[in-house]
Amino acid sequence: MQSHFIQVPYYQHERRIRVLLPKNYHNEPWERYPVLYMHDGQNVFYSKESYSGHSWKIIPTIKQHQEFPKLIIVGIDNAGEKRLDEYGPWKTDTGVGAVAHAGGKGMDYAKWVVEKIKPFIDSHYRTKADRQHTLLAGSSMGGIITAYMGAAYPQVFGHLGVFSLASWFSESAFMHFIHHSRLDRASKVFIQVGTNEGDEVDSHFISNMNQAYIDCTLHYYQALLRTGHPLDHIRLKIMANEIHHEMHWAEHFVEFLQFSLMSK
């Protein structure tokens, strides 16, 4: 695991990114690798750092599945108390109280990842830098910024993992953008949501949050189909009783990688 600190221009601070290299990376200097970029980097690798106390279990998962193509995984830390702002491309239209005006920095964040983080990774590591070998994944607000970035930069990101999509945060603006965007037809989109996603924090935004997550997920799925994206390049998983938690996102991580990198 290697750590770097990259300047964030719109917040004027440095942000940690961590890079998990495949086994034997340093012993096989001729090899180049696909790259998976993941939001909420604090939650990706180690449970002791995760907000929920449970990480995505990336390291043991990779070790247990030797059949996976080797890849580089980049965890980009979130902005802490400014996370909602940074992962929301548009201001929320549902918040109340302290979160009434959250969001609006997501486009800056996306530009930073595309123009600073990805070039840094491609220049410092032996990557396959083309879109077909560049993956992006995130959950909740990380899901909305993943879906946004995939649509905004289809020439950069080839495959998307959209877990527990929180597009209810700014549903009208999000859906308008998706309806007027086009993914590359070769892109694969893995979409997962549970039927029991709502939590106390979300109650500041909207009632009946369990249904909101399902509805937003279906709206996104249907919008992709309406824009002409091939059905066999979308995988939708609606999971009974699964909650809004890294435990479940970790359970689907294997299928996301298999669908993105190993299926035709």
Coordinates of C-alpha atoms in Angstrom, one line a residue:
M1 CA 0.0 0.0 0.0
Q2 CA 1.4 3.4 -1.0
S3 CA 0.1 6.8 0.1
H4 CA 0.2 10.1 -1.6
F5 CA -1.1 13.6 -0.7
I6 CA -2.5 15.6 -3.6
Q7 CA -3.5 19.3 -3.5
V8 CA -7.2 19.9 -3.8
P9 CA -7.4 23.3 -5.5
Y10 CA -11.0 24.2 -4.6
Y11 CA -10.5 23.5 -0.9
Q12 CA -6.8 24.5 -0.7
H13 CA -5.7 21.5 1.2
E14 CA -4.0 18.2 0.5
R15 CA -6.0 14.9 0.3
R16 CA -4.7 11.4 0.9
I17 CA -5.0 8.8 -1.8
R18 CA -3.8 5.3 -1.3
V19 CA -2.7 2.8 -4.0
L20 CA -3.0 -0.9 -3.6
L21 CA -0.7 -2.6 -6.1
P22 CA -1.2 -6.1 -7.4
K23 CA 1.0 -9.0 -6.1
N24 CA 4.4 -9.1 -7.9
Y25 CA 4.0 -5.6 -9.3
H26 CA 7.6 -4.8 -8.6
N27 CA 8.8 -8.2 -9.9
E28 CA 7.0 -7.9 -13.3
P29 CA 8.2 -4.6 -14.7
W30 CA 6.8 -5.4 -18.2
E31 CA 3.2 -5.7 -17.0
R32 CA 0.6 -2.9 -17.1
Y33 CA -2.7 -3.0 -15.2
P34 CA -6.3 -1.8 -15.2
V35 CA -7.1 0.8 -12.5
L36 CA -10.1 1.0 -10.2
Y37 CA -10.7 4.4 -8.6
M38 CA -12.9 4.3 -5.4
H39 CA -14.5 7.2 -3.5
D40 CA -14.6 7.3 0.3
G41 CA -11.1 5.9 0.5
Q42 CA -11.2 5.7 4.3
N43 CA -13.8 3.0 4.0
V44 CA -12.1 0.9 1.3
F45 CA -9.2 -1.0 2.8
Y46 CA -9.3 -1.1 6.6
S47 CA -12.2 -1.5 8.9
K48 CA -10.5 0.4 11.7
E49 CA -10.6 3.5 9.5
S50 CA -14.1 3.1 8.2
Y51 CA -17.0 5.3 9.3
S52 CA -19.1 2.2 9.9
G53 CA -16.4 0.1 11.4
H54 CA -16.6 -2.2 8.4
S55 CA -14.5 -1.8 5.2
W56 CA -15.1 -3.0 1.7
K57 CA -12.6 -5.9 2.6
I58 CA -10.8 -5.2 -0.7
I59 CA -7.5 -6.8 0.4
P60 CA -8.8 -10.2 1.6
T61 CA -11.2 -10.3 -1.4
I62 CA -8.4 -9.8 -3.9
K63 CA -6.3 -12.5 -2.1
Q64 CA -9.2 -15.0 -2.1
H65 CA -10.0 -14.5 -5.8
Q66 CA -6.8 -15.3 -7.7
E67 CA -8.8 -15.7 -10.9
F68 CA -9.4 -11.9 -11.1
P69 CA -7.2 -10.0 -13.6
K70 CA -4.6 -8.1 -11.6
L71 CA -5.4 -4.5 -11.1
I72 CA -4.4 -1.3 -9.3
I73 CA -6.9 0.0 -6.8
V74 CA -6.9 3.7 -5.8
G75 CA -8.8 4.8 -2.7
I76 CA -9.5 8.6 -2.7
D77 CA -10.3 9.9 0.8
N78 CA -13.5 11.8 1.2
A79 CA -13.6 15.4 2.5
G80 CA -15.0 14.6 5.9
E81 CA -17.6 17.1 7.0
K82 CA -17.7 18.4 3.4
R83 CA -18.4 15.0 1.9
L84 CA -21.9 15.9 0.9
D85 CA -20.7 19.0 -0.8
E86 CA -18.0 17.3 -2.7
Y87 CA -19.9 14.2 -3.9
G88 CA -23.0 16.3 -4.8
P89 CA -22.7 17.7 -8.4
W90 CA -25.7 19.9 -7.7
K91 CA -27.1 21.5 -4.6
T92 CA -29.6 19.3 -2.8
D93 CA -33.3 20.0 -3.3
T94 CA -34.4 17.9 -0.4
G95 CA -32.3 19.0 2.7
V96 CA -33.5 20.8 5.8
G97 CA -31.6 22.5 8.6
A98 CA -27.9 22.3 8.6
V99 CA -27.9 20.3 5.3
A100 CA -30.3 22.5 3.4
H101 CA -27.7 23.8 1.1
A102 CA -25.4 20.8 0.8
G103 CA -23.8 19.8 -2.4
G104 CA -22.6 21.7 -5.4
K105 CA -18.8 20.8 -5.4
G106 CA -19.1 17.5 -7.2
M107 CA -18.2 18.9 -10.6
D108 CA -15.0 20.4 -9.1
Y109 CA -14.2 17.0 -7.5
A110 CA -14.8 15.1 -10.8
K111 CA -12.5 17.5 -12.6
W112 CA -9.8 17.1 -9.9
V113 CA -10.0 13.3 -10.2
V114 CA -9.8 13.4 -14.0
E115 CA -7.2 16.1 -14.4
K116 CA -5.0 15.6 -11.4
I117 CA -5.5 12.2 -9.8
K118 CA -5.7 10.0 -12.9
P119 CA -2.7 11.6 -14.6
F120 CA -0.7 11.3 -11.4
I121 CA -1.5 7.6 -11.2
D122 CA -0.8 7.0 -14.9
S123 CA 2.5 8.7 -14.6
H124 CA 3.7 7.1 -11.4
Y125 CA 2.5 3.5 -12.0
R126 CA 2.3 1.1 -14.9
T127 CA -1.3 1.5 -15.8
K128 CA -3.5 0.6 -18.8
A129 CA -4.7 4.2 -19.1
D130 CA -7.4 3.8 -21.7
R131 CA -11.1 4.0 -20.8
Q132 CA -11.7 0.3 -21.2
H133 CA -9.3 -0.4 -18.4
T134 CA -10.4 2.4 -16.1
L135 CA -13.1 1.6 -13.5
L136 CA -14.9 3.9 -11.0
A137 CA -16.9 2.8 -8.0
G138 CA -18.7 4.3 -5.0
S139 CA -21.6 3.9 -2.7
S140 CA -24.4 6.3 -1.5
M141 CA -23.2 9.8 -2.3
G142 CA -20.2 8.0 -3.8
G143 CA -22.7 6.3 -6.0
I144 CA -24.1 9.6 -7.4
I145 CA -20.7 11.0 -8.1
T146 CA -19.7 7.8 -9.8
A147 CA -22.8 7.9 -12.0
Y148 CA -22.2 11.6 -12.7
M149 CA -18.5 11.1 -13.6
G150 CA -19.2 8.1 -15.8
A151 CA -21.7 10.2 -17.8
A152 CA -19.6 13.4 -17.8
Y153 CA -16.4 11.7 -18.8
P154 CA -17.3 8.7 -20.9
Q155 CA -14.0 8.9 -22.7
V156 CA -12.2 8.4 -19.3
F157 CA -14.1 5.8 -17.4
G158 CA -15.0 2.5 -19.0
H159 CA -16.9 0.7 -16.2
L160 CA -18.9 1.9 -13.2
G161 CA -19.9 0.4 -9.9
V162 CA -22.9 2.3 -8.5
F163 CA -23.8 1.0 -5.1
S164 CA -26.9 2.3 -3.1
L165 CA -27.3 5.3 -5.4
A166 CA -28.3 8.4 -3.4
S167 CA -29.5 10.4 -6.3
W168 CA -32.5 11.5 -4.3
F169 CA -30.1 14.1 -3.0
S170 CA -30.7 16.1 -6.2
E171 CA -32.9 13.8 -8.2
S172 CA -34.3 16.3 -10.8
A173 CA -30.9 17.7 -11.8
F174 CA -29.3 14.2 -11.8
M175 CA -32.0 12.6 -14.0
H176 CA -31.9 15.5 -16.4
F177 CA -28.2 15.1 -16.8
I178 CA -28.3 11.3 -17.2
H179 CA -31.1 11.6 -19.8
H180 CA -29.0 14.0 -21.9
S181 CA -25.7 12.1 -21.6
R182 CA -24.4 9.0 -23.3
L183 CA -22.1 6.4 -22.0
D184 CA -19.8 4.6 -24.4
R185 CA -21.7 1.5 -25.6
A186 CA -18.9 -0.7 -24.4
S187 CA -19.1 0.6 -20.8
K188 CA -20.5 -1.7 -18.2
V189 CA -22.6 -0.4 -15.3
F190 CA -23.1 -2.5 -12.2
I191 CA -25.9 -1.2 -10.0
Q192 CA -26.8 -2.5 -6.5
V193 CA -29.4 -1.4 -3.9
G194 CA -31.0 -3.0 -0.9
T195 CA -34.6 -2.8 0.2
N196 CA -33.8 -1.4 3.7
E197 CA -31.4 1.4 2.9
G198 CA -32.8 4.2 5.0
D199 CA -31.1 5.5 8.1
E200 CA -31.5 8.3 10.7
V201 CA -29.1 10.6 8.9
D202 CA -31.1 10.4 5.7
S203 CA -34.3 11.4 7.5
H204 CA -33.0 15.0 7.4
F205 CA -33.5 14.9 3.6
I206 CA -36.6 12.8 2.7
S207 CA -39.2 10.5 4.2
N208 CA -39.7 6.8 3.3
M209 CA -36.0 6.6 2.4
N210 CA -36.1 2.8 1.8
Q211 CA -38.4 3.4 -1.2
A212 CA -36.5 6.4 -2.3
Y213 CA -33.3 4.4 -2.8
I214 CA -35.1 1.8 -4.8
D215 CA -36.9 4.4 -6.9
C216 CA -33.8 6.3 -7.7
T217 CA -32.0 3.1 -8.6
L218 CA -34.7 2.1 -11.0
H219 CA -34.9 5.6 -12.5
Y220 CA -31.2 5.5 -13.2
Y221 CA -31.4 2.0 -14.7
Q222 CA -34.3 3.0 -16.9
A223 CA -32.6 6.2 -18.0
L224 CA -29.6 4.2 -19.2
L225 CA -31.8 2.0 -21.3
R226 CA -33.6 5.0 -22.7
T227 CA -30.4 6.5 -23.8
G228 CA -29.7 3.4 -25.8
H229 CA -27.2 1.6 -23.5
P230 CA -27.1 -2.1 -24.2
L231 CA -29.1 -4.2 -21.7
D232 CA -26.4 -6.8 -21.4
H233 CA -23.9 -4.1 -20.3
I234 CA -26.0 -3.2 -17.3
R235 CA -26.4 -5.4 -14.2
L236 CA -29.1 -4.4 -11.7
K237 CA -29.2 -6.1 -8.3
I238 CA -32.1 -5.2 -5.9
M239 CA -31.4 -7.1 -2.7
A240 CA -34.1 -8.0 -0.2
N241 CA -33.4 -6.7 3.4
E242 CA -29.9 -5.4 2.6
I243 CA -29.1 -2.2 4.5
H244 CA -26.9 0.9 3.7
H245 CA -23.6 -0.5 4.8
E246 CA -20.1 -1.5 3.6
M247 CA -20.8 -5.0 4.7
H248 CA -23.2 -5.5 1.8
W249 CA -21.3 -3.4 -0.7
A250 CA -18.3 -5.7 0.0
E251 CA -20.4 -8.7 -0.7
H252 CA -21.2 -7.5 -4.2
F253 CA -17.7 -6.2 -5.0
V254 CA -16.6 -9.6 -6.4
E255 CA -19.5 -9.6 -8.9
F256 CA -18.8 -6.0 -9.9
L257 CA -15.3 -6.9 -10.8
Q258 CA -16.3 -10.1 -12.6
F259 CA -18.9 -8.3 -14.6
S260 CA -16.6 -5.4 -15.5
L261 CA -13.4 -7.2 -16.3
M262 CA -14.2 -10.9 -17.0
S263 CA -17.6 -11.0 -18.8
K264 CA -18.0 -10.5 -22.6

